[in-house]
Coordinates of C-alpha atoms in Angstrom, one line a residue:
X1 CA 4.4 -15.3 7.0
X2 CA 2.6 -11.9 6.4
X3 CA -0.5 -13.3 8.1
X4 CA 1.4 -13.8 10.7
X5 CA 3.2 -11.0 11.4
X6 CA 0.3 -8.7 10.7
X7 CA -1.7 -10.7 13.5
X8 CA 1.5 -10.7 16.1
X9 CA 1.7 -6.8 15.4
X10 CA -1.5 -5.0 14.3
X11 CA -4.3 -7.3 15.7
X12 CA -6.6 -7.2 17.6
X13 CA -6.3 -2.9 17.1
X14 CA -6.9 -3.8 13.4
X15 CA -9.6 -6.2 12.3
X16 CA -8.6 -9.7 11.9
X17 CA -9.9 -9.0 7.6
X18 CA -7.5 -6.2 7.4
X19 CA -5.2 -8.5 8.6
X20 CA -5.6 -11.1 5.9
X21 CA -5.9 -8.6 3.2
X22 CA -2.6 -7.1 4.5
X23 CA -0.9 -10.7 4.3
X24 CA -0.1 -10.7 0.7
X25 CA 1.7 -6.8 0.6
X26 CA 3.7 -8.0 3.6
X27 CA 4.6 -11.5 2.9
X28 CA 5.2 -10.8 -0.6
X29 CA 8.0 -8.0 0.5
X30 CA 9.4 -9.5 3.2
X31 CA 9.9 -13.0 1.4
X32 CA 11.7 -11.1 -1.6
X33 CA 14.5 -9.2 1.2
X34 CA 14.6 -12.6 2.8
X35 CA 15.7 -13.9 -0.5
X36 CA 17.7 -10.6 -1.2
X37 CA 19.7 -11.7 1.8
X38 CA 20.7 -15.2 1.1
X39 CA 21.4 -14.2 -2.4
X40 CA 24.1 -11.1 -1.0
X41 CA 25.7 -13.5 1.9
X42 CA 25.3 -17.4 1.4
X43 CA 24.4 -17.8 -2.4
X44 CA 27.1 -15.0 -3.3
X45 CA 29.1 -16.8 -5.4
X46 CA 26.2 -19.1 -7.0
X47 CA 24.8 -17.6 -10.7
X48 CA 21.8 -16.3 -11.0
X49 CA 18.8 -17.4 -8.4
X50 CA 19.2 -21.4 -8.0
X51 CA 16.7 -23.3 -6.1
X52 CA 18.3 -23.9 -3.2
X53 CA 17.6 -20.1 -3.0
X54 CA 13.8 -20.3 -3.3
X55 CA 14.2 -23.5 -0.4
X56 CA 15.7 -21.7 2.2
X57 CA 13.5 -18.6 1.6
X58 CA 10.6 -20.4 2.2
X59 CA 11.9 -22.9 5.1
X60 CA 12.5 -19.3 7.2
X61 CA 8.7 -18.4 6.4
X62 CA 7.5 -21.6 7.1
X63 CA 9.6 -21.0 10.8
X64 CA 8.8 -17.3 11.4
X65 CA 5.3 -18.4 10.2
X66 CA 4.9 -21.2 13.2
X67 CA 6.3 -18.4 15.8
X68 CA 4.4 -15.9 14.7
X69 CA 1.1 -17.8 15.2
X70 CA 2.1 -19.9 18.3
X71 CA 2.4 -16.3 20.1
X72 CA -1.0 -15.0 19.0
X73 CA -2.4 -18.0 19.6
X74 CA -1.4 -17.4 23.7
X75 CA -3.2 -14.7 23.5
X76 CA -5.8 -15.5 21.6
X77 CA -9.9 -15.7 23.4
X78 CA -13.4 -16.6 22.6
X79 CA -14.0 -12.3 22.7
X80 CA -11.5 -12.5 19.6
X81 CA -13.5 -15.0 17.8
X82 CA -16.9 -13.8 18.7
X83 CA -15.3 -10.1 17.6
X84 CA -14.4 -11.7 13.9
X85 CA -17.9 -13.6 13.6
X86 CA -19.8 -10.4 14.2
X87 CA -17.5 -8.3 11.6
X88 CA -17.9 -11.1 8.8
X89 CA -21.6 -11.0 9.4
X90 CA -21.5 -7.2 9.4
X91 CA -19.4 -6.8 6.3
X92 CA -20.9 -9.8 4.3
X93 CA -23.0 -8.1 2.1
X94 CA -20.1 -5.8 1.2
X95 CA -17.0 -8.3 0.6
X96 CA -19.3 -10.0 -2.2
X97 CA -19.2 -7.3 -4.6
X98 CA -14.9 -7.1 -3.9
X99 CA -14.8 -11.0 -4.2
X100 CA -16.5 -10.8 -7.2
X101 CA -14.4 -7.8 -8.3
X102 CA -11.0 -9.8 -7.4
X103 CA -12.0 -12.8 -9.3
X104 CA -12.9 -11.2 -12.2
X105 CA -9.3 -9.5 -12.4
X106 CA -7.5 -12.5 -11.1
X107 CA -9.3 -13.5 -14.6
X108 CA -7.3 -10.4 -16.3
X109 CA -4.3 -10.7 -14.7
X110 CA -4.4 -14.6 -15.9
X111 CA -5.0 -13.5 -19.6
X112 CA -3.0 -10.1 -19.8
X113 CA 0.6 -12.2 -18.2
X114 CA 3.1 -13.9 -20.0
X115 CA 1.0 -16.6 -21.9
X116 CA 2.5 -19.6 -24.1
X117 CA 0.7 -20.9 -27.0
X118 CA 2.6 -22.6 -29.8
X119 CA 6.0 -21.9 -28.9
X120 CA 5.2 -18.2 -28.9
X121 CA 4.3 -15.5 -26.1
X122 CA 2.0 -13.0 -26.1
X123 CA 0.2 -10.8 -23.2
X124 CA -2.7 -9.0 -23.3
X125 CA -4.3 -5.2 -22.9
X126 CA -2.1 -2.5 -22.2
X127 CA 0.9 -4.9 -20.4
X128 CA 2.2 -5.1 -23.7
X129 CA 4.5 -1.9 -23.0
X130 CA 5.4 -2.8 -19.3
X131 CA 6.1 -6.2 -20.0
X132 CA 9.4 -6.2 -21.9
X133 CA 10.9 -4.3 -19.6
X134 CA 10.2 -6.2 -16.5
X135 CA 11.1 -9.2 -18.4
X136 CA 15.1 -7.4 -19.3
X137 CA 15.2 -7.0 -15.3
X138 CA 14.1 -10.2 -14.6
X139 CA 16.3 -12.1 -16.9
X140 CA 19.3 -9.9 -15.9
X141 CA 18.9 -11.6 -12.5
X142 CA 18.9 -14.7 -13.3
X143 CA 21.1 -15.2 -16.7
X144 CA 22.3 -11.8 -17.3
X145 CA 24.4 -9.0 -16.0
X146 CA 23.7 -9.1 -12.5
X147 CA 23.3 -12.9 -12.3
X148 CA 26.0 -12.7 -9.7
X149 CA 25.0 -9.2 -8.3
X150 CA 23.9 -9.0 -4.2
X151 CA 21.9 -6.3 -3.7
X152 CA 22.8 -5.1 -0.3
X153 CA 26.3 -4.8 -1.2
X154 CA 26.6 -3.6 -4.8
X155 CA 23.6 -2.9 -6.1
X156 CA 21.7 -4.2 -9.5
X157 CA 23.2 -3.2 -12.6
X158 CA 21.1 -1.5 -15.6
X159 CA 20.7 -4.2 -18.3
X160 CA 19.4 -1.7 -20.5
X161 CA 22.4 0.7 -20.2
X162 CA 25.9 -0.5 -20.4
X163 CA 27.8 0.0 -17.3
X164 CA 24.9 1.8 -15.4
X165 CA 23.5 1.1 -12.1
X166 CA 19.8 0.3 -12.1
X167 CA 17.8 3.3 -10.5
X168 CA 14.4 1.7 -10.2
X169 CA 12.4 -0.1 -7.9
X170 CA 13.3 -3.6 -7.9
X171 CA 11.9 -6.2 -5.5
X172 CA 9.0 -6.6 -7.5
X173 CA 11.0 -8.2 -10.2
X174 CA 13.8 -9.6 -7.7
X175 CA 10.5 -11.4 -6.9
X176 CA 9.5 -12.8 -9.8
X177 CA 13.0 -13.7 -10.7
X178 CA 12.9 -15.8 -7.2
X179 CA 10.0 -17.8 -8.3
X180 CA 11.2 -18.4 -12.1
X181 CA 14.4 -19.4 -10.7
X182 CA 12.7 -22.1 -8.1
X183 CA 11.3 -23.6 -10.9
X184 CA 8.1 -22.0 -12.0
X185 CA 7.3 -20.7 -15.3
X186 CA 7.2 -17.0 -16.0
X187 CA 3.4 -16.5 -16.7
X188 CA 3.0 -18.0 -12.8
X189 CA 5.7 -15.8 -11.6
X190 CA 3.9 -12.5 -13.1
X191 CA 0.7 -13.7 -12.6
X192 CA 0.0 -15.2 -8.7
X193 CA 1.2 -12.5 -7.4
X194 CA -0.3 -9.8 -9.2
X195 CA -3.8 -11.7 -8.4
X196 CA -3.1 -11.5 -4.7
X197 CA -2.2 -7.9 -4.5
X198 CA -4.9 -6.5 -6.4
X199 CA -7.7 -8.4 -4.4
X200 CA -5.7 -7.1 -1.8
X201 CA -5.6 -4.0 -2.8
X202 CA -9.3 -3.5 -3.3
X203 CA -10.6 -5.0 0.3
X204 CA -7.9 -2.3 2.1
X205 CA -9.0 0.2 0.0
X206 CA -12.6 -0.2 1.6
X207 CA -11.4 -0.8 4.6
X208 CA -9.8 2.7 4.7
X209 CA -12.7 4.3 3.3
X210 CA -14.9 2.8 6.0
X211 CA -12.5 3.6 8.7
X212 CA -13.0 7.5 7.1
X213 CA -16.4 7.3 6.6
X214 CA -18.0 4.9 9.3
X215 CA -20.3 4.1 6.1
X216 CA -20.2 0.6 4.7
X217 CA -22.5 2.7 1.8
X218 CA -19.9 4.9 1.0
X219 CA -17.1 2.7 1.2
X220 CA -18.5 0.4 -1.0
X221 CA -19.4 3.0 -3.8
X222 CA -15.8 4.9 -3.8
X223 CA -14.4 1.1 -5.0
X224 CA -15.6 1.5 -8.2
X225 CA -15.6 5.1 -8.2
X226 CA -11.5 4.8 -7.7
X227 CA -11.7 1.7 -10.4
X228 CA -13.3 4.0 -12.7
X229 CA -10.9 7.0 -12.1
X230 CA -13.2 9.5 -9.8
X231 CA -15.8 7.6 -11.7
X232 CA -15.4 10.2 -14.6
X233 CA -13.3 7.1 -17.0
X234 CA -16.4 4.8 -16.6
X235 CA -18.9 7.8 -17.7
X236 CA -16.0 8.3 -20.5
X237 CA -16.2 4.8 -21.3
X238 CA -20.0 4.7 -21.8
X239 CA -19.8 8.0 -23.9
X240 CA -17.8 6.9 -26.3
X241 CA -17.1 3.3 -26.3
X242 CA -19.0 1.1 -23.9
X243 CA -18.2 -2.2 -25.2
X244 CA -16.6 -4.8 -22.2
X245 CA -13.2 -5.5 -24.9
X246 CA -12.0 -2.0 -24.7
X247 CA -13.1 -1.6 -20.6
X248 CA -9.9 -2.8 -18.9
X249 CA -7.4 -2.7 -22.5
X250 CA -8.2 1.1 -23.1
X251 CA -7.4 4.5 -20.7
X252 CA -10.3 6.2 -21.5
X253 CA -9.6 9.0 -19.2
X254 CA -6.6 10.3 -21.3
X255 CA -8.0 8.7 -24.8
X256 CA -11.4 10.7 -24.3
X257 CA -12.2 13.9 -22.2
X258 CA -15.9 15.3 -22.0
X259 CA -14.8 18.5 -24.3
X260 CA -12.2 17.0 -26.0
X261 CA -9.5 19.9 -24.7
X262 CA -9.8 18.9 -21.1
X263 CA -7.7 17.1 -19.9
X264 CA -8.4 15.0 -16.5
X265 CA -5.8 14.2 -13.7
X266 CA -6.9 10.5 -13.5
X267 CA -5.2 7.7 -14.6
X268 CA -7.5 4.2 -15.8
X269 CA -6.5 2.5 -12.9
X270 CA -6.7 -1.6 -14.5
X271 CA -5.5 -0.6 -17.8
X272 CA -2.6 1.8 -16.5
X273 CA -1.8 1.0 -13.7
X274 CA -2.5 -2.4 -11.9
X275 CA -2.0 -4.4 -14.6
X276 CA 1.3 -3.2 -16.5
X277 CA 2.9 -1.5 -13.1
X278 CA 4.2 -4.1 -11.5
X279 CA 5.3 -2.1 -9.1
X280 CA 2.1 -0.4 -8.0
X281 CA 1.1 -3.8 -7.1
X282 CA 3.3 -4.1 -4.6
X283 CA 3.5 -0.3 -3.4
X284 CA -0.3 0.4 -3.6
X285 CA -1.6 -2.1 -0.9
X286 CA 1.4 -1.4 1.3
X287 CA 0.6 2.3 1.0
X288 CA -3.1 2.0 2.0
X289 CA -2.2 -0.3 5.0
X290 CA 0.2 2.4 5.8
X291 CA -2.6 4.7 6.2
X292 CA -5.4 2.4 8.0
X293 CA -2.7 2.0 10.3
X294 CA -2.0 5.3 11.1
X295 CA -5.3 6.5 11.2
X296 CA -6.5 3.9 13.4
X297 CA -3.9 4.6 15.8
X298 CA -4.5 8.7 15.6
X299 CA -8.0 9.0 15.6
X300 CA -8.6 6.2 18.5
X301 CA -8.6 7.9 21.9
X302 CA -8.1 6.1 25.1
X303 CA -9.4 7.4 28.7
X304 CA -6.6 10.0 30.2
X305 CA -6.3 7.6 33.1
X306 CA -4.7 5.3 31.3
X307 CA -2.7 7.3 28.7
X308 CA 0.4 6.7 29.6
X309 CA -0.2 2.6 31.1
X310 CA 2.2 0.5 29.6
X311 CA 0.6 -2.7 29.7
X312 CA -1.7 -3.0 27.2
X313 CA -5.5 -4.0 27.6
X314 CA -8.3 -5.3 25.4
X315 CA -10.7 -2.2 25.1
X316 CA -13.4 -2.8 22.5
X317 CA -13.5 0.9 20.1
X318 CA -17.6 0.9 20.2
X319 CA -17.3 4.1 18.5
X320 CA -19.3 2.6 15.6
X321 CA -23.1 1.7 16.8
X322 CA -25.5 0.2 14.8
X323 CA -28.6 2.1 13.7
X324 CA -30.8 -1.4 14.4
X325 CA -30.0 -2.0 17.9
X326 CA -27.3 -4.7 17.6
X327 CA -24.5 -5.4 20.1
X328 CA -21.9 -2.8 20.0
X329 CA -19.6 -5.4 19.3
X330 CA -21.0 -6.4 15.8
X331 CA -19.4 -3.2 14.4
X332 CA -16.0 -3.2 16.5
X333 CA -13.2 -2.2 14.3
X334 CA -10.3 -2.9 16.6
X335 CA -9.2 -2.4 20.4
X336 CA -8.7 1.1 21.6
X337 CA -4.5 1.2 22.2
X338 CA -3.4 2.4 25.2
X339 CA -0.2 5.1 24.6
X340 CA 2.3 2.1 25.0
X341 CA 0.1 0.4 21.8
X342 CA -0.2 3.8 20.0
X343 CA 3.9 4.3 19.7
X344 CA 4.3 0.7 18.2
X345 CA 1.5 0.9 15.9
X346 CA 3.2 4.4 14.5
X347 CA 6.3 2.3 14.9
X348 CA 4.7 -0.3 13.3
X349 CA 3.6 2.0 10.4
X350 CA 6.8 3.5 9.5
X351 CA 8.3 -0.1 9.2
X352 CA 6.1 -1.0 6.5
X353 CA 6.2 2.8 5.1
X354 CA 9.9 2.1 5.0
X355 CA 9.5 -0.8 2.5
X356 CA 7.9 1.5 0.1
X357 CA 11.2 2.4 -1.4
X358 CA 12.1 -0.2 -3.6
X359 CA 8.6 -1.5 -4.2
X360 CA 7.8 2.3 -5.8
X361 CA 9.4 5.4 -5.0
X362 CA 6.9 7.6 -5.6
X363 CA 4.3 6.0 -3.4
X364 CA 6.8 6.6 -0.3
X365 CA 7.0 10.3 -1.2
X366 CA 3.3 10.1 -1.7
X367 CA 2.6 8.7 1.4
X368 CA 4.7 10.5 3.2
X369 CA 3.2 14.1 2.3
X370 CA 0.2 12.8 3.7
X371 CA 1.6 12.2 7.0
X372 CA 3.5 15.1 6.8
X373 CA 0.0 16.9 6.6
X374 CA -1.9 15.4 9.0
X375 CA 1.2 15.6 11.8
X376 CA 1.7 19.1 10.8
X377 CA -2.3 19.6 11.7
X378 CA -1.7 17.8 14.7
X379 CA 0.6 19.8 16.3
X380 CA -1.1 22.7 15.4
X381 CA -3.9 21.5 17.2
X382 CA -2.3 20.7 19.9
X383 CA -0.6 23.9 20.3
X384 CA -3.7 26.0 19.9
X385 CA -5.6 23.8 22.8
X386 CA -2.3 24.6 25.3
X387 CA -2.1 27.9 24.2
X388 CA -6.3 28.0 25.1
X389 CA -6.0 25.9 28.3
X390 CA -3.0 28.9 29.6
X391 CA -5.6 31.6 29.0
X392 CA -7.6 29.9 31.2
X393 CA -5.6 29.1 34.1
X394 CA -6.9 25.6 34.5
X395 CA -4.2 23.4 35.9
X396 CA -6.1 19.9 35.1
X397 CA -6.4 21.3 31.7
X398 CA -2.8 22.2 31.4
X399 CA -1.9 18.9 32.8
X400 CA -4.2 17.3 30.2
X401 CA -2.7 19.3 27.2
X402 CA 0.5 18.4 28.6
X403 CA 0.0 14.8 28.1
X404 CA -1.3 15.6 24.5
X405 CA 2.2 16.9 23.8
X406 CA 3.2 13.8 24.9
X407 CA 1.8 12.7 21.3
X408 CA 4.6 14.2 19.4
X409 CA 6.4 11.5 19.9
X410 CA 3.7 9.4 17.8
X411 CA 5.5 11.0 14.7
X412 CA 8.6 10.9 15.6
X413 CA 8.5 7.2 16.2
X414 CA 6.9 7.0 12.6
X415 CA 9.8 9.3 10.5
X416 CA 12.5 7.6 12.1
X417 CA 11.3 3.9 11.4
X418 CA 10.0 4.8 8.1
X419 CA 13.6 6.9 7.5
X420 CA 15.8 3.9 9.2
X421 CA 14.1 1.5 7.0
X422 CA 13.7 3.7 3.3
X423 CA 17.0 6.0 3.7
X424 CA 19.3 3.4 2.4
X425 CA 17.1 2.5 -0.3
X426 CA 16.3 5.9 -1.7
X427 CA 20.2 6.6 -1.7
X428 CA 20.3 5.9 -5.4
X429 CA 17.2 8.0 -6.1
X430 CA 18.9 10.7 -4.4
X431 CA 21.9 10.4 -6.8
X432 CA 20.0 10.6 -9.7
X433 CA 18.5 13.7 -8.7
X434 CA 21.4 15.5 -7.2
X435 CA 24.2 14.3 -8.9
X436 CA 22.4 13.1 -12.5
X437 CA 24.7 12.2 -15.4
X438 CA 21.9 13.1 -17.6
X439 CA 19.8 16.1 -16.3
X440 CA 16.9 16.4 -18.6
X441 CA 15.5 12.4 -16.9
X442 CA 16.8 13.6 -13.5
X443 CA 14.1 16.6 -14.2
X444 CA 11.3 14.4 -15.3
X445 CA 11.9 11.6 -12.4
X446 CA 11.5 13.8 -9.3
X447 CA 10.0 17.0 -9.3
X448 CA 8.2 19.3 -6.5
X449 CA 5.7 21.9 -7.6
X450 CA 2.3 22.8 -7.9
X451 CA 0.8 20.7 -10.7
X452 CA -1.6 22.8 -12.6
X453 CA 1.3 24.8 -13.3
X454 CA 2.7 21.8 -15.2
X455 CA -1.3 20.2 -16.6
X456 CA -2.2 22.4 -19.0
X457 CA -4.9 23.4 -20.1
X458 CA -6.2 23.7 -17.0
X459 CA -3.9 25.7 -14.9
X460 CA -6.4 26.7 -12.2
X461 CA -5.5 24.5 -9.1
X462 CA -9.2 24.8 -7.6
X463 CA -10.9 23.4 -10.7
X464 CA -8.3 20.9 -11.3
X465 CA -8.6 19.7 -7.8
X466 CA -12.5 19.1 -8.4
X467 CA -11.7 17.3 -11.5
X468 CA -9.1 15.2 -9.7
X469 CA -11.9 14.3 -7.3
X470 CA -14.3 13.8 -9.5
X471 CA -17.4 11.8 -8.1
X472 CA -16.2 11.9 -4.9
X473 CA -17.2 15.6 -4.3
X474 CA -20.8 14.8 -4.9
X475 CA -21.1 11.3 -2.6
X476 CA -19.0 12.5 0.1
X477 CA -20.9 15.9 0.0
X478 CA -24.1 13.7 0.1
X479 CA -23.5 11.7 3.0

């Protein structure tokens, strides 16, 4: 189903690879609401998450599935296949090393899950922590306290607090509990999916890096460089350790530092964040799509003749050339949208920001403070050039600028889908933090400030920015 949908709605602007590495986040999410809803209107009265559940869930797929690729397939020509050949051949050499990558944590993943041996279960690495308390939520849903619970109506209960609502992200777990409850032992509930979201995560990460970059080089190099934290917890980890047991099981970034007083902004991002958060599985793959999306449709610019067509055309973006001579084509990364295409890919973008919610809270705000910045640049922009083009008494000009402001609507499309869609799920977020029952975790669960007032020792915002960076500085400086 999310291969699908991402190919009805965001292809051919975004490349038919982004598309399959954007089917996991999306199917994923959209598979655990549709299962949120038959649980909260039909399955109401049912305990826990029976398979009948699990059926129907995957019956709709199977149906939404079949539309979604009967319509692209209308629309579908030899230019799109020749267009996916030439990108494959293009980005061959640089989807072995991420293959490679996301077998060799699908390996990880397989070993650090919920394993049985004897009668007893055991997990691996640093999931040890993170585990337990997915497990309590999990359970809850399908034996426990909220075994007859529907989400959209009254909300999960807190199995670890008596009589308390559940203020976390949820779906993740809502969507293992839908897989243990069809039938399917825990380890494959925990484990399949966090296999398919960290590839997944790892192949849009590049993707957006190369869409920033135009350099297959670079893009390539800041994978490991984010795997490694800024590349500073893989120099930590051949400092002081360098043996492969301790590489994914150990944070080296916060373990070590190179004086032993600094302390570094980074997180390890296998051993503390992909494989215990099972949240950031979900979150960080919808977030990066989130942000390929929106930078495809702000930085492509169609011809002023046709900026404000409606009816949308195949225009090949040959903005990246190859330095050999090839066919433009070979390095197309999407169709140029006319302004008709622009508003539903921003529409388009806020409807997937909007399921960031409930997969992890923080990754909405996140995400949303870097749209906030790049919108508030853009109108900035856009007012300076008016303000220019008035000085200079050029009607076409004004005209032009004119239809720039036109643009504004771009973000506004964006806030109020990703709003619409996230407002009702951060409700309970909000409570916490403006009506907390207990005020010292209300202070440590949401807080806005600058952070090197809150990371000592280093409190000086210019060096903890570098250090937050880290190798980055240097390649991107390089290129």
């Amino acid at each position: 189903m999310g291969l699908g949908l991402s190919l009805v709605y965001l292809h051919p602007f975004l490349t038919l690879w982004e598309c399959l590495a954007a089917a996991a986040p999306i199917g994923l999410t959209l598979s655990t609401w549709i299962g949120v809803l038959f649980k909260s209107t039909l399955f109401r009265s049912v305990p826990g998450l029976p398979p009948s559940i699990g059926i129907v869930t995957c019956l709709l797929q199977i149906v939404i599935s079949i539309m979604c690729f009967v319509k692209k397939s209308q629309c579908w020509s030899r230019n799109h296949t020749k267009i996916a050949k030439a990108q494959l051949l293009h980005f061959s050499l640089s989807f072995l090393p991420l293959v490679f990558l996301s077998f060799w944590l699908a390996m990880i993943h397989y070993t650090h899950s919920l394993l049985e041996e004897g009668g007893k279960y055991h997990v691996g690495g640093s999931v040890y922590g993170d585990l337990p308390f997915h497990l309590t939520i999990i359970t809850s849903i399908l034996h426990g306290v909220n075994q007859y619970a529907t989400p959209l109506t009254s909300g999960l209960q807190a199995a670890f607090f008596a009589d308390s609502p559940l203020v976390y992200p949820w779906i993740p777990d809502y969507h293992a509990a839908l897989v243990a409850g069809s039938g399917s032992t825990f380890h494959f509930a925990l484990c399949y999916p966090g296999i398919m979201l960290t590839s997944s995560f790892f192949f849009l990460l590049f993707f957006l890096y190369f869409r920033m970059t135009q350099s297959r080089r670079i893009a390539l190099m800041s994978v490991p460089i984010t795997f490694f934290a800024g590349g500073i917890g893989g120099f930590l980890w051949l400092l002081y350790d360098g043996t492969w047991k301790t590489l994914l099981a150990e944070d080296h970034v916060l373990v070590n530092s190179l004086s032993r007083t600094i302390e570094f902004y980074w997180f390890s991002l296998p051993a503390h964040i992909l494989f215990p958060q099972r949240t950031t599985q979900f979150a960080y793959s919808i977030s990066l799509l989130v942000l390929i999306v929106i930078h495809k449709a702000y930085t492509s610019k169609p011809s002023p003749v046709t900026v404000f067509h409606r009816k949308s055309s195949l225009v090949i973006d040959d903005d990246l050339k190859g330095k050999n001579g090839a066919p433009k084509e070979h390095f197309t990364m999407g169709a140029v949208p006319n302004e008709h295409d622009t508003l539903k890919l921003f529409g388009a973008a806020g409807f997937i920001c909007g399921l960031l919610p409930l997969l992890q809270v923080h990754s909405f705000a996140a995400v949303g403070l870097v749209i906030l910045t790049v919108a508030f640049i853009h109108v900035v922009k856009i007012g300076g050039t008016v303000v220019k083009s008035m000085r200079t008494n050029s009607n076409l000009s004004w005209a032009f600028q004119i239809a720039k402001g036109h643009q504004l609507k771009w973000w506004l499309v964006f806030g109020i889908a990703s709003w619409g869609i996230g407002m009702p799920q951060n409700l309970a977020f909000f409570m916490k933090v403006l009506f907390p029952t207990h005020r010292p975790s209300a202070r440590s669960f949401l807080r806005f400030m600058l952070i090197s007032s809150d990371f000592p020792p280093q409190g000086n915002i210019i060096l903890l920015w570098l250090q937050a960076l880290g190798f980055y500085v240097p390649l991107y400086l390089a290129d």
